[in-house]
mmCIF file with all atom_site columns, C-alpha atoms and ligand atoms in Angstrom:
data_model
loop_
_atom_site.group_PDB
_atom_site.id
_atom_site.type_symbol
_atom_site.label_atom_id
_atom_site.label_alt_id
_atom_site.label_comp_id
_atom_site.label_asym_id
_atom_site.label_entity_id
_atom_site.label_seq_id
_atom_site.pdbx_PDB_ins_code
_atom_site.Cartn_x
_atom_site.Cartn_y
_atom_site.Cartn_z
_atom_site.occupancy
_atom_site.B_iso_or_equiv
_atom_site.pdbx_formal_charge
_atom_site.auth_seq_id
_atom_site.auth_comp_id
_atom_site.auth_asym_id
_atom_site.auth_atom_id
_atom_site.pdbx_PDB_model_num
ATOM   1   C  CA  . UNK A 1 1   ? 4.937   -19.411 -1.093  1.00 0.00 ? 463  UNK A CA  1
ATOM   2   C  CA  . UNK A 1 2   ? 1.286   -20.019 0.107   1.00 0.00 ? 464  UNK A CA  1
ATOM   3   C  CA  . UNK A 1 3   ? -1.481  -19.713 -2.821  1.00 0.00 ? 465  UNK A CA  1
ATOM   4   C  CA  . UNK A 1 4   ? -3.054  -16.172 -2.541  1.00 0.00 ? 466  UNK A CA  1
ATOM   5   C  CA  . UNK A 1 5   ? -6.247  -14.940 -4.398  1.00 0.00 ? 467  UNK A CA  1
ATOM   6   C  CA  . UNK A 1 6   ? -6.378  -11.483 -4.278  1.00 0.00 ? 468  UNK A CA  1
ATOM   7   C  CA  . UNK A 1 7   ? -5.495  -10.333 -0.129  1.00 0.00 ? 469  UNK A CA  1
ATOM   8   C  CA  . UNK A 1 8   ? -6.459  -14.212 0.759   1.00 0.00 ? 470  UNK A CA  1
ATOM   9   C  CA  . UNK A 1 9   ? -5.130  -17.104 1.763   1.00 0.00 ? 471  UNK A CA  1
ATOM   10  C  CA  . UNK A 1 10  ? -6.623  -19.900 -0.517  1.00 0.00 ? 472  UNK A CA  1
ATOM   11  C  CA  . UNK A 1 11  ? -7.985  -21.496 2.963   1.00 0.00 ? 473  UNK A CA  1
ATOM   12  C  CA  . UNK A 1 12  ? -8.937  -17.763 3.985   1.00 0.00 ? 474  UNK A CA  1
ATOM   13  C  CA  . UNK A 1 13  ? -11.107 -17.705 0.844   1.00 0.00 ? 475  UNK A CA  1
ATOM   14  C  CA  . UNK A 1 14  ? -12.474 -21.157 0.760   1.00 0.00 ? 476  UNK A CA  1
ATOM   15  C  CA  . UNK A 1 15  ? -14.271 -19.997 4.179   1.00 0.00 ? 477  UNK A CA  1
ATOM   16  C  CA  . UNK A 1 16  ? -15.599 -17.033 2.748   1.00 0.00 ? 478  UNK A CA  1
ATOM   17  C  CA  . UNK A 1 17  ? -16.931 -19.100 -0.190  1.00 0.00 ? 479  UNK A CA  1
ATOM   18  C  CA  . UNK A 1 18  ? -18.635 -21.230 2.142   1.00 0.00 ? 480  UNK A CA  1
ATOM   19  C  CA  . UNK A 1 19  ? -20.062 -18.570 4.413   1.00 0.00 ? 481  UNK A CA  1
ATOM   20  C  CA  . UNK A 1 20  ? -21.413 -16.187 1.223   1.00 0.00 ? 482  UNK A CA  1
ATOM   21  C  CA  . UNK A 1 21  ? -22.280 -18.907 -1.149  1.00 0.00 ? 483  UNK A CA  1
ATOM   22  C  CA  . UNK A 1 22  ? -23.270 -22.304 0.853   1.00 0.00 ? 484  UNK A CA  1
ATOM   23  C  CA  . UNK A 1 23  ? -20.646 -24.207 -0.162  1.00 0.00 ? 485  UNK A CA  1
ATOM   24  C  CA  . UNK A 1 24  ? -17.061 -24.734 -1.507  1.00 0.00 ? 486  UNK A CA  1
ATOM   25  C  CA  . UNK A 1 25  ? -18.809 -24.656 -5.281  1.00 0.00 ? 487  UNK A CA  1
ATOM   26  C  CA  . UNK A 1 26  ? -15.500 -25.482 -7.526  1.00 0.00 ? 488  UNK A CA  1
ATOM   27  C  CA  . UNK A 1 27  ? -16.866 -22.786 -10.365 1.00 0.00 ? 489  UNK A CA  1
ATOM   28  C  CA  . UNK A 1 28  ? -16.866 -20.049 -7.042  1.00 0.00 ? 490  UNK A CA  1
ATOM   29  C  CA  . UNK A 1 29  ? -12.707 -21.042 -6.572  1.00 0.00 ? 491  UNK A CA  1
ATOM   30  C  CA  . UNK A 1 30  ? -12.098 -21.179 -9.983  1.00 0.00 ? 492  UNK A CA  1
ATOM   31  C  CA  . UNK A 1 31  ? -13.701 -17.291 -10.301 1.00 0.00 ? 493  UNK A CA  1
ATOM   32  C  CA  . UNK A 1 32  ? -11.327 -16.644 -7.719  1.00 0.00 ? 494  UNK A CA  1
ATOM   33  C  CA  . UNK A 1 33  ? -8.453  -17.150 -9.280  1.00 0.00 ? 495  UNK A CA  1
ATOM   34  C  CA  . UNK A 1 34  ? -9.888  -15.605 -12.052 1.00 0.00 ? 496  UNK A CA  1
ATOM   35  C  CA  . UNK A 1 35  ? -10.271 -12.235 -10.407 1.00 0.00 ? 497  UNK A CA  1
ATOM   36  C  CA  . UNK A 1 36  ? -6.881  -12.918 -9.171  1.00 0.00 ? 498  UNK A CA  1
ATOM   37  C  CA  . UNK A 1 37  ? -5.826  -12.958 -12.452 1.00 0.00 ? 499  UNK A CA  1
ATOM   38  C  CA  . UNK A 1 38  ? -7.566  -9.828  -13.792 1.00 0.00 ? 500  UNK A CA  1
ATOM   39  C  CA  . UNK A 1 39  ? -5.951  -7.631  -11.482 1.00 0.00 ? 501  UNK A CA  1
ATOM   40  C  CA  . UNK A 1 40  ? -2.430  -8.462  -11.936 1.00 0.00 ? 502  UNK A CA  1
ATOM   41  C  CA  . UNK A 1 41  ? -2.978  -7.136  -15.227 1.00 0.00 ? 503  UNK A CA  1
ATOM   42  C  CA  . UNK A 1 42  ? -5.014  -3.849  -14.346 1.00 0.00 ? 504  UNK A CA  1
ATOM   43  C  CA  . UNK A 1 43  ? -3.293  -0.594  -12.746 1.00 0.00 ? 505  UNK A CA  1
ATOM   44  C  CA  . UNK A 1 44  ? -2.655  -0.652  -8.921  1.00 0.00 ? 506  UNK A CA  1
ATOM   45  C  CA  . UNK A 1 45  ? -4.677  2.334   -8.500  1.00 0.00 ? 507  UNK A CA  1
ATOM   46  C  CA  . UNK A 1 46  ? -8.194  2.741   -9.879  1.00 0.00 ? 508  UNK A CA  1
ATOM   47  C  CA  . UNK A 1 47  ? -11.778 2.482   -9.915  1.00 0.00 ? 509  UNK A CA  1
ATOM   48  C  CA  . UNK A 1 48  ? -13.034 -0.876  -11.752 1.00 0.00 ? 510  UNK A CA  1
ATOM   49  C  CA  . UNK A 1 49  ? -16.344 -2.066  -12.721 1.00 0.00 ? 511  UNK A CA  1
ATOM   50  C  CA  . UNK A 1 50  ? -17.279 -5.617  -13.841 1.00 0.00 ? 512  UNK A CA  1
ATOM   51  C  CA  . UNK A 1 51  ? -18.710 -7.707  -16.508 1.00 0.00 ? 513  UNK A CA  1
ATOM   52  C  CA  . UNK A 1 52  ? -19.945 -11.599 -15.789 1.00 0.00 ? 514  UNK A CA  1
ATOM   53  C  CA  . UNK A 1 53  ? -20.796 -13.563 -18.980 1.00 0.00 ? 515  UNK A CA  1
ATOM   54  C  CA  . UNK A 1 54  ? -22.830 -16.267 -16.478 1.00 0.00 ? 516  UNK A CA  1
ATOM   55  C  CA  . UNK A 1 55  ? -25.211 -15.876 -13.610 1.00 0.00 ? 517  UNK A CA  1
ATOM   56  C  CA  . UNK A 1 56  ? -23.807 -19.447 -13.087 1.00 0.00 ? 518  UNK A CA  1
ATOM   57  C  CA  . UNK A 1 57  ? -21.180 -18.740 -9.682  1.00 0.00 ? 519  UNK A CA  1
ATOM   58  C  CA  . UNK A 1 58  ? -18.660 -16.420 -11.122 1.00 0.00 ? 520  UNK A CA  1
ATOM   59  C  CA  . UNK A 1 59  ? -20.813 -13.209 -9.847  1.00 0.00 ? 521  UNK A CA  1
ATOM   60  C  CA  . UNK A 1 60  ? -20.443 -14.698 -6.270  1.00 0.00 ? 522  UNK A CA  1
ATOM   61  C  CA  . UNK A 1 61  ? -16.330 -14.495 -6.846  1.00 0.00 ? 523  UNK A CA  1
ATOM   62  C  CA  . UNK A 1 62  ? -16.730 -11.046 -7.960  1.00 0.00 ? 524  UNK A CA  1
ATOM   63  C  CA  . UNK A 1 63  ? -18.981 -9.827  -4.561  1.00 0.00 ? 525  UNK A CA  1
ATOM   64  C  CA  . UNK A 1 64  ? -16.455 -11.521 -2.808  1.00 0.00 ? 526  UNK A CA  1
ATOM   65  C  CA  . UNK A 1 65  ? -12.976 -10.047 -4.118  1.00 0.00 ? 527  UNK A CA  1
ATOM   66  C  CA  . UNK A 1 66  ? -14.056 -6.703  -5.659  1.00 0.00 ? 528  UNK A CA  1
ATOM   67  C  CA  . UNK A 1 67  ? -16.466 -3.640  -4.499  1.00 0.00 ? 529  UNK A CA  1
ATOM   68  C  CA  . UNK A 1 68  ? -18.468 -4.728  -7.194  1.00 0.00 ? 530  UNK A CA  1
ATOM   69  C  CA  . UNK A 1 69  ? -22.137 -6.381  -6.613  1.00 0.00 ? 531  UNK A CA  1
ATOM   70  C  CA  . UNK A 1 70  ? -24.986 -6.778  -8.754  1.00 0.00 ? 532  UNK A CA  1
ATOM   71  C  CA  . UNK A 1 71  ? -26.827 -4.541  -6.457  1.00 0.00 ? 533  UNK A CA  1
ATOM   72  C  CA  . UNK A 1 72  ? -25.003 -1.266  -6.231  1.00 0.00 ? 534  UNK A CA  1
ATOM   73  C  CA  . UNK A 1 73  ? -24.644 -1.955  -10.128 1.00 0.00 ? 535  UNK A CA  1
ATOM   74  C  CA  . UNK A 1 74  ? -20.845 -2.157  -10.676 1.00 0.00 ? 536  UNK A CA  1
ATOM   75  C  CA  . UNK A 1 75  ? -21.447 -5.713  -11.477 1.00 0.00 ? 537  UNK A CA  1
ATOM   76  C  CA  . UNK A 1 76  ? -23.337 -6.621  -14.732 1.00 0.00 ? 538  UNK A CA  1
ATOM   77  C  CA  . UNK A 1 77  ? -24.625 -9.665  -15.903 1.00 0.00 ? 539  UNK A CA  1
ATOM   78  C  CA  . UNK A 1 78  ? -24.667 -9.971  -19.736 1.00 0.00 ? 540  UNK A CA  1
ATOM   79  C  CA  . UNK A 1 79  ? -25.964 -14.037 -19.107 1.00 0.00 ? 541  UNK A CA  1
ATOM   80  C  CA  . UNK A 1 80  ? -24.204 -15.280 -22.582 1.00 0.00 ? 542  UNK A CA  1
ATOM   81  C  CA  . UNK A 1 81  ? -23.541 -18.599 -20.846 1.00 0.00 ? 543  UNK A CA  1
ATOM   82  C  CA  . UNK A 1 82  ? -19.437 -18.332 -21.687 1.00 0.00 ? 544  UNK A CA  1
ATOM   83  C  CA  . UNK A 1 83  ? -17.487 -18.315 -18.294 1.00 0.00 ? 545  UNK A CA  1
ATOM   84  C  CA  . UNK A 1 84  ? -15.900 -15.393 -18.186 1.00 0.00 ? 546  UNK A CA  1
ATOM   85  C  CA  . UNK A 1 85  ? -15.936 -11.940 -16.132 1.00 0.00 ? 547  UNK A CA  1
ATOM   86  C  CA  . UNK A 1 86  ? -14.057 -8.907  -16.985 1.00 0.00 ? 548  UNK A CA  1
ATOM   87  C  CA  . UNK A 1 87  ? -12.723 -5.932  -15.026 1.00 0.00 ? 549  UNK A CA  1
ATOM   88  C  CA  . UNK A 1 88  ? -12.577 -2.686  -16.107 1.00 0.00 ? 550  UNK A CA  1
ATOM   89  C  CA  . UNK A 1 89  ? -11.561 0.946   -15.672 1.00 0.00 ? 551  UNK A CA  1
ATOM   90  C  CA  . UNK A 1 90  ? -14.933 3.103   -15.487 1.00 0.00 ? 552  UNK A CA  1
ATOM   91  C  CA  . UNK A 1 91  ? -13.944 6.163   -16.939 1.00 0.00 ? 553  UNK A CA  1
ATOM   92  C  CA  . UNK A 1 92  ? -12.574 4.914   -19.748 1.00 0.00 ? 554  UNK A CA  1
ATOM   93  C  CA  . UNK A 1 93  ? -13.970 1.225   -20.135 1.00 0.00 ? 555  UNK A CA  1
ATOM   94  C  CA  . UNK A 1 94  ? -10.299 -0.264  -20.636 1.00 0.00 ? 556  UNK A CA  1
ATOM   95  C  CA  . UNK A 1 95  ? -9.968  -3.395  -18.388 1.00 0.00 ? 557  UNK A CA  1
ATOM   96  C  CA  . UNK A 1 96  ? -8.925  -7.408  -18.828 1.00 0.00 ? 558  UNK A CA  1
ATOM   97  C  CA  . UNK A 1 97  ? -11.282 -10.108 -19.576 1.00 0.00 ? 559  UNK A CA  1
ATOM   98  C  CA  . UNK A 1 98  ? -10.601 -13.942 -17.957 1.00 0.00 ? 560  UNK A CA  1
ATOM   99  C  CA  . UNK A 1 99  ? -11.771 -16.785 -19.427 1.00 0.00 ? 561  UNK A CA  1
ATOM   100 C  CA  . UNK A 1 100 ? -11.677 -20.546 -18.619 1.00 0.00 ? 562  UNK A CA  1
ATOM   101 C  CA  . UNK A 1 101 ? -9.441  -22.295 -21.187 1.00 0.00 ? 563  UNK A CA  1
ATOM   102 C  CA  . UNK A 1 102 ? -10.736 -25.080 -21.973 1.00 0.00 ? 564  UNK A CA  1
ATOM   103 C  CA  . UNK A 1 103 ? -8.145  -26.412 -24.227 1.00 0.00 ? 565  UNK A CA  1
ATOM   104 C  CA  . UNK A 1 104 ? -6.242  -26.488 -21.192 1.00 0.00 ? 566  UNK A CA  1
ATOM   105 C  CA  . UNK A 1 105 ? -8.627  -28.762 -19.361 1.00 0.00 ? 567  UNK A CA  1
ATOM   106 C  CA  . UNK A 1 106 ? -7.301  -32.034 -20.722 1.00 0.00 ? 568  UNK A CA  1
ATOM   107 C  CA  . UNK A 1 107 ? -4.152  -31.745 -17.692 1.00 0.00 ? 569  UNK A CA  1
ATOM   108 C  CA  . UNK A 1 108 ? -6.939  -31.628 -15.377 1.00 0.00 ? 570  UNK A CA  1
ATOM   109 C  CA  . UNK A 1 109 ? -9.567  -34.250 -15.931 1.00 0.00 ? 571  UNK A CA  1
ATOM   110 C  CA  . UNK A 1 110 ? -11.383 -33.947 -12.965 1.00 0.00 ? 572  UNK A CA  1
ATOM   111 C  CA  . UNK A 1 111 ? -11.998 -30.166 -14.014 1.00 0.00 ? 573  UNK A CA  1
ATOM   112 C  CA  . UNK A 1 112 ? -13.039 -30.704 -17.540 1.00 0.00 ? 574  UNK A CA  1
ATOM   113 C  CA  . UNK A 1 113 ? -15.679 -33.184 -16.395 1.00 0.00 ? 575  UNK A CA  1
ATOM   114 C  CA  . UNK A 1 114 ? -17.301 -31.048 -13.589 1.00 0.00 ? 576  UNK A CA  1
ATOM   115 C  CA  . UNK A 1 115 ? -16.799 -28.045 -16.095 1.00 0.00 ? 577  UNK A CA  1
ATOM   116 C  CA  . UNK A 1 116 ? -18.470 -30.070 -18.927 1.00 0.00 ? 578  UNK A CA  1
ATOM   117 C  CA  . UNK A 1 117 ? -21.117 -31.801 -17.150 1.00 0.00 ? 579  UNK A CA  1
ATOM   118 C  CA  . UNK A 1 118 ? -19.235 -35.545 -17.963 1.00 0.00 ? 580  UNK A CA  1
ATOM   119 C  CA  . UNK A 1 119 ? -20.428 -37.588 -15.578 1.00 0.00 ? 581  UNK A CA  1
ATOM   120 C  CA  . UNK A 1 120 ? -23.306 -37.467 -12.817 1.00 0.00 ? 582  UNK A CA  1
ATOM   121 C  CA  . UNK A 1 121 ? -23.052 -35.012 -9.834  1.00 0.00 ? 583  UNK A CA  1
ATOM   122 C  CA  . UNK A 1 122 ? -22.221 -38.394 -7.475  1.00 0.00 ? 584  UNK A CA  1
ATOM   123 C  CA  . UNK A 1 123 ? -19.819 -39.746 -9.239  1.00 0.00 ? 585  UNK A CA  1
ATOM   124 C  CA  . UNK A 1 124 ? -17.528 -36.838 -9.164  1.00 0.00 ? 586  UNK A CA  1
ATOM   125 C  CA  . UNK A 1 125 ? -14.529 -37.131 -6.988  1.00 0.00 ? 587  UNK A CA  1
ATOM   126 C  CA  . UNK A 1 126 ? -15.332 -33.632 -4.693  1.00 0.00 ? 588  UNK A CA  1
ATOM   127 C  CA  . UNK A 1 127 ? -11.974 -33.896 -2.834  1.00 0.00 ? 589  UNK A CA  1
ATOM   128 C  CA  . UNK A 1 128 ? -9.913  -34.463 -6.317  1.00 0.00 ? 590  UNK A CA  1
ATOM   129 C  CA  . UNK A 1 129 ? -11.450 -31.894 -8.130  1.00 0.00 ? 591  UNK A CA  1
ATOM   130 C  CA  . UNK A 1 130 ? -10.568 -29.469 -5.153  1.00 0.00 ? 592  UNK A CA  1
ATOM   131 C  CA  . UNK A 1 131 ? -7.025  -30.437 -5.629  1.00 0.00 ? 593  UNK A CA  1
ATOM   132 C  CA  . UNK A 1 132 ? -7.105  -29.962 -9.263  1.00 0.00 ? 594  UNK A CA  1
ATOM   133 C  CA  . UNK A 1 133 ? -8.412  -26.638 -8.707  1.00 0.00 ? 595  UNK A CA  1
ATOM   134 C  CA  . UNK A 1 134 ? -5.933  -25.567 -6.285  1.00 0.00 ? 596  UNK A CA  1
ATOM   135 C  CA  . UNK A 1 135 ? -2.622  -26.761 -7.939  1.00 0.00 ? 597  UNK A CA  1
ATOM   136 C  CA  . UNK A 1 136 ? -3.994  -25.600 -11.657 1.00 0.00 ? 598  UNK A CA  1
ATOM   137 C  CA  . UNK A 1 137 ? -4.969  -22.312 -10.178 1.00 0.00 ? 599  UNK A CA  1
ATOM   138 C  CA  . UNK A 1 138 ? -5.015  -19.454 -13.033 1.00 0.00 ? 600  UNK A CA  1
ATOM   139 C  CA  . UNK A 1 139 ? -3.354  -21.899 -15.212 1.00 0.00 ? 601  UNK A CA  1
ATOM   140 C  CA  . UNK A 1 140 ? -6.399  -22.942 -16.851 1.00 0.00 ? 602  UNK A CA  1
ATOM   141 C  CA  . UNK A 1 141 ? -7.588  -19.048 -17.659 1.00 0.00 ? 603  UNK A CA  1
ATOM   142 C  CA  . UNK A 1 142 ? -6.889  -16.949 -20.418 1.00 0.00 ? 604  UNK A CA  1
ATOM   143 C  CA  . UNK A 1 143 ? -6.936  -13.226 -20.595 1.00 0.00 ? 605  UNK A CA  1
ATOM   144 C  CA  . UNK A 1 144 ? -6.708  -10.866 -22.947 1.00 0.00 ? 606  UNK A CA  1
ATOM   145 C  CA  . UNK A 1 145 ? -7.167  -7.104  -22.775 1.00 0.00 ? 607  UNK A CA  1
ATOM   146 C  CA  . UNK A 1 146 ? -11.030 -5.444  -23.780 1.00 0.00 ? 608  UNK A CA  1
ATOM   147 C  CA  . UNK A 1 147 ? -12.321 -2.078  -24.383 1.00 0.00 ? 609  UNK A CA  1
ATOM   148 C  CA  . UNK A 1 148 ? -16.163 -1.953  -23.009 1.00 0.00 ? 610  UNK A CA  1
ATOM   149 C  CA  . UNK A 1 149 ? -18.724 0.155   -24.819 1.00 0.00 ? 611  UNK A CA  1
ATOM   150 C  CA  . UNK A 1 150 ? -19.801 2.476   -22.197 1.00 0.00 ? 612  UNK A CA  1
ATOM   151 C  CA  . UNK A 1 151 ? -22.320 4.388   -23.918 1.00 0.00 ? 613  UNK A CA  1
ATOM   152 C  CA  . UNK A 1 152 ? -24.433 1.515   -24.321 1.00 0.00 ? 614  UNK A CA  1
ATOM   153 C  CA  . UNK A 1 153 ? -24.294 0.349   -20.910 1.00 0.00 ? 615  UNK A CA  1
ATOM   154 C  CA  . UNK A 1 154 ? -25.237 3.772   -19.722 1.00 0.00 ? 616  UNK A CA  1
ATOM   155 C  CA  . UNK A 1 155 ? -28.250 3.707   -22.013 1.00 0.00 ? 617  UNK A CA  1
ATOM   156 C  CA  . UNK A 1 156 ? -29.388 0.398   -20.285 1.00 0.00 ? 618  UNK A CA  1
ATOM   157 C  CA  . UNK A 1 157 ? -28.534 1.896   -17.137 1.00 0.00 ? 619  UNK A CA  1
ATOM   158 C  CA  . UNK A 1 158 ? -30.592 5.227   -17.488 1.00 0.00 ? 620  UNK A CA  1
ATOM   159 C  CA  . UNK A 1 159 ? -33.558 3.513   -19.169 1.00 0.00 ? 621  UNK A CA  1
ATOM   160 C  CA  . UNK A 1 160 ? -37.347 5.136   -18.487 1.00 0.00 ? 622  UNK A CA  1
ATOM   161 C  CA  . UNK A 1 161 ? -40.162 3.518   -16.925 1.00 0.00 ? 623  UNK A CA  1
ATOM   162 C  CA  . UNK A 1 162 ? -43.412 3.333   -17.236 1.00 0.00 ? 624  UNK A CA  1
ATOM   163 C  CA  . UNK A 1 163 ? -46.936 1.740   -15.511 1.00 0.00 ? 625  UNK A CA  1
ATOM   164 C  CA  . UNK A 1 164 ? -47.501 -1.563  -16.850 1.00 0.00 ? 626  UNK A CA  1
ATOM   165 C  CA  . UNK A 1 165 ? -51.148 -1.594  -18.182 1.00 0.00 ? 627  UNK A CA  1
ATOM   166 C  CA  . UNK A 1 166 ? -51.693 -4.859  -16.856 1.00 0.00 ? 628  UNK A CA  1
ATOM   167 C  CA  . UNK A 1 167 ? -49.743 -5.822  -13.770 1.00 0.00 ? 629  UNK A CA  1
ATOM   168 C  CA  . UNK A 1 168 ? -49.606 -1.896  -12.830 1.00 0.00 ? 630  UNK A CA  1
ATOM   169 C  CA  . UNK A 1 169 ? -46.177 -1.926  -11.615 1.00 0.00 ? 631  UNK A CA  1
ATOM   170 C  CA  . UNK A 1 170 ? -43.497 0.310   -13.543 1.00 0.00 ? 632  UNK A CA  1
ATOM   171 C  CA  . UNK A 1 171 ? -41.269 -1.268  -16.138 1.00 0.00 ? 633  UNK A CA  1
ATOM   172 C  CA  . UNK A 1 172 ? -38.395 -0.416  -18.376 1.00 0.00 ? 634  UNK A CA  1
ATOM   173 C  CA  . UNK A 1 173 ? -40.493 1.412   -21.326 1.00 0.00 ? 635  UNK A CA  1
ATOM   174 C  CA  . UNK A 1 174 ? -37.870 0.162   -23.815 1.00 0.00 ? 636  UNK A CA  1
ATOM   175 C  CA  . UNK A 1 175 ? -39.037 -3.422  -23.227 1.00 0.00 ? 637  UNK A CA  1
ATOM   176 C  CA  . UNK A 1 176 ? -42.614 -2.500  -25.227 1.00 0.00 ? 638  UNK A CA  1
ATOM   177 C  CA  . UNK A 1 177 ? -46.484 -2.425  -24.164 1.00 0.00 ? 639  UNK A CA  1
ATOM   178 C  CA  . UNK A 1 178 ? -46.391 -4.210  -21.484 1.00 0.00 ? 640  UNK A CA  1
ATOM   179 C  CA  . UNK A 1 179 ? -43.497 -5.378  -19.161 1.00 0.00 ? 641  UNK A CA  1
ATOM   180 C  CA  . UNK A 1 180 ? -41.539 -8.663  -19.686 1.00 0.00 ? 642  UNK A CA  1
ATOM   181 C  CA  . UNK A 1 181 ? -42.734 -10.450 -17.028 1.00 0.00 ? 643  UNK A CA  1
ATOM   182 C  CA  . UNK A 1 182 ? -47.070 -9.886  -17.969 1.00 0.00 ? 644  UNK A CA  1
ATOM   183 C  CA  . UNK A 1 183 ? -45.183 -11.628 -21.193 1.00 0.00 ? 645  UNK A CA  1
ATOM   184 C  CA  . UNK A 1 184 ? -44.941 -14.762 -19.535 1.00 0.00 ? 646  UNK A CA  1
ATOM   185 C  CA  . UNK A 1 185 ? -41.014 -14.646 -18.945 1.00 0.00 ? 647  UNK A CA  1
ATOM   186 C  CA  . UNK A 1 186 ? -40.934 -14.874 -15.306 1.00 0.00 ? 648  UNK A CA  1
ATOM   187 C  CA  . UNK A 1 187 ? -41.982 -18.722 -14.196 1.00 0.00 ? 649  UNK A CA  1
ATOM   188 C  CA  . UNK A 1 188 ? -44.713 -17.499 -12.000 1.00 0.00 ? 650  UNK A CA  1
ATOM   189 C  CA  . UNK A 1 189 ? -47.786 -20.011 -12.806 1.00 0.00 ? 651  UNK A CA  1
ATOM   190 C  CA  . UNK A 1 190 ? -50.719 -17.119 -11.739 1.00 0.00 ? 652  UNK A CA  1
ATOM   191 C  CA  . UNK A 1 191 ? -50.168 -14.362 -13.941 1.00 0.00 ? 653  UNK A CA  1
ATOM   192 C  CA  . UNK A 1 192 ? -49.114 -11.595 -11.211 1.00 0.00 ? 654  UNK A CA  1
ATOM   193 C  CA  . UNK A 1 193 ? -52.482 -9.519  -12.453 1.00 0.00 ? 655  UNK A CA  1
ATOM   194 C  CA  . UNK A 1 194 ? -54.855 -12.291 -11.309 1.00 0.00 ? 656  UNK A CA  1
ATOM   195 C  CA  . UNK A 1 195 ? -53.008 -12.836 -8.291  1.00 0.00 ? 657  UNK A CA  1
ATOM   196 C  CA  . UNK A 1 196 ? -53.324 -8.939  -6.778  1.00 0.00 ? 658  UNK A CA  1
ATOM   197 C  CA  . UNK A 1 197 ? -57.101 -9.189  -7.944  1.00 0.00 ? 659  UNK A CA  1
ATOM   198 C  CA  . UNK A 1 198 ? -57.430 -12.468 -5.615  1.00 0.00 ? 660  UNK A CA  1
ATOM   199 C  CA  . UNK A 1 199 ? -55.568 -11.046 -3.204  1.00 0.00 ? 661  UNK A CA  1
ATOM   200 C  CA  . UNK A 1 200 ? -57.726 -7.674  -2.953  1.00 0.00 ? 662  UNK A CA  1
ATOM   201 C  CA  . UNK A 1 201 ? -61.326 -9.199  -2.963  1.00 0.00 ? 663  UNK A CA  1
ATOM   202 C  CA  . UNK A 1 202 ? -60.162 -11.105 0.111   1.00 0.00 ? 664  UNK A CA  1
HETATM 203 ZN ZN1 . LIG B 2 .   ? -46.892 -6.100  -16.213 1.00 0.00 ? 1723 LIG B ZN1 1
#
């Protein structure tokens, strides 16, 4: 029987890998699978939202398999660096989380050392580690079933805004006097104020 991830062919979805997110990135396959995985354990019917636990690829397997994006907001980022997505049932927040297992990484060497970092980006062996990925499939995930707190996602969700004082654009008012990124946490090196006021007196 041919490998399937979700209504794809593996082939079928290594070209829409390529065409959405560059290239063939091994953690974008491996999300697939993952996906794969959540919904064989989730009702046939139903209306799912989803949780990413890295910014780092899995999001792009989730655009690609589910109605869920980051933009229409049925995919959420919680960046807690652990690879991992779940998928669950809005109304009632009820869904599966998929994990990587990484004790099952030592069958698959090529794998652990992409996964890990192990050796320098050249010396991996691209067309090995694409095998690996292939014949382990969902063997190397985990899942287990979660219940998602959706009163504090809805809080997020319906936060207020105000005018930041400085940078005059409207913020979250949760995130305090002025917004996060007049804070310095956006790598812009001209605070954004001093670059409108340069801008203007042109
Ligand atoms: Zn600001």
């Amino acid at each position: 029987m041919p490998i399937k991830i979700c209504s794809y062919t593996f082939e079928e979805y290594l070209e829409r890998v390529q065409s959405f997110h560059g290239f063939a990135a091994p953690g974008v396959i491996i999300g697939g699978f993952m996906v794969d995985l959540a919904y064989q354990h989730l009702p046939p019917e139903g209306l799912f939202d989803a949780i990413c636990e890295t910014e780092r690829c899995l999001p792009d397997a989730i655009q690609l398999l589910t109605p869920c994006t980051i933009g229409n907001g049925w995919l959420r980022v919680f960046n807690v660096g652990r690879f991992a997505l779940a998928l669950y049932e809005k109304q009632q927040g009820e869904g599966i989380r998929v994990s990587l297992n990484a004790a099952k990484l030592d069958d698959w060497p090529e794998i652990k050392s992409w996964f890990f970092n192990l050796k320098p980006k050249e010396a991996q062996d691209s067309q090995l580690l694409s095998e690996q990925i292939k014949e382990a499939g969902a063997n190397i995930c985990h899942y287990q079933r979660i219940r998602i707190d959706l009163r504090s996602l809805k809080e997020r969700r319906n936060a207020r805004f105000a005018i930041c004082p400085r940078c005059k654009e409207a913020y979250p008012i949760a995130d305090g006097e002025i917004c996060l990124a007049c804070r310095g946490e956006i790598p812009y090196l001209i605070p954004l104020s001093d670059w409108k006021k340069a801008n203007s007196s042109v």
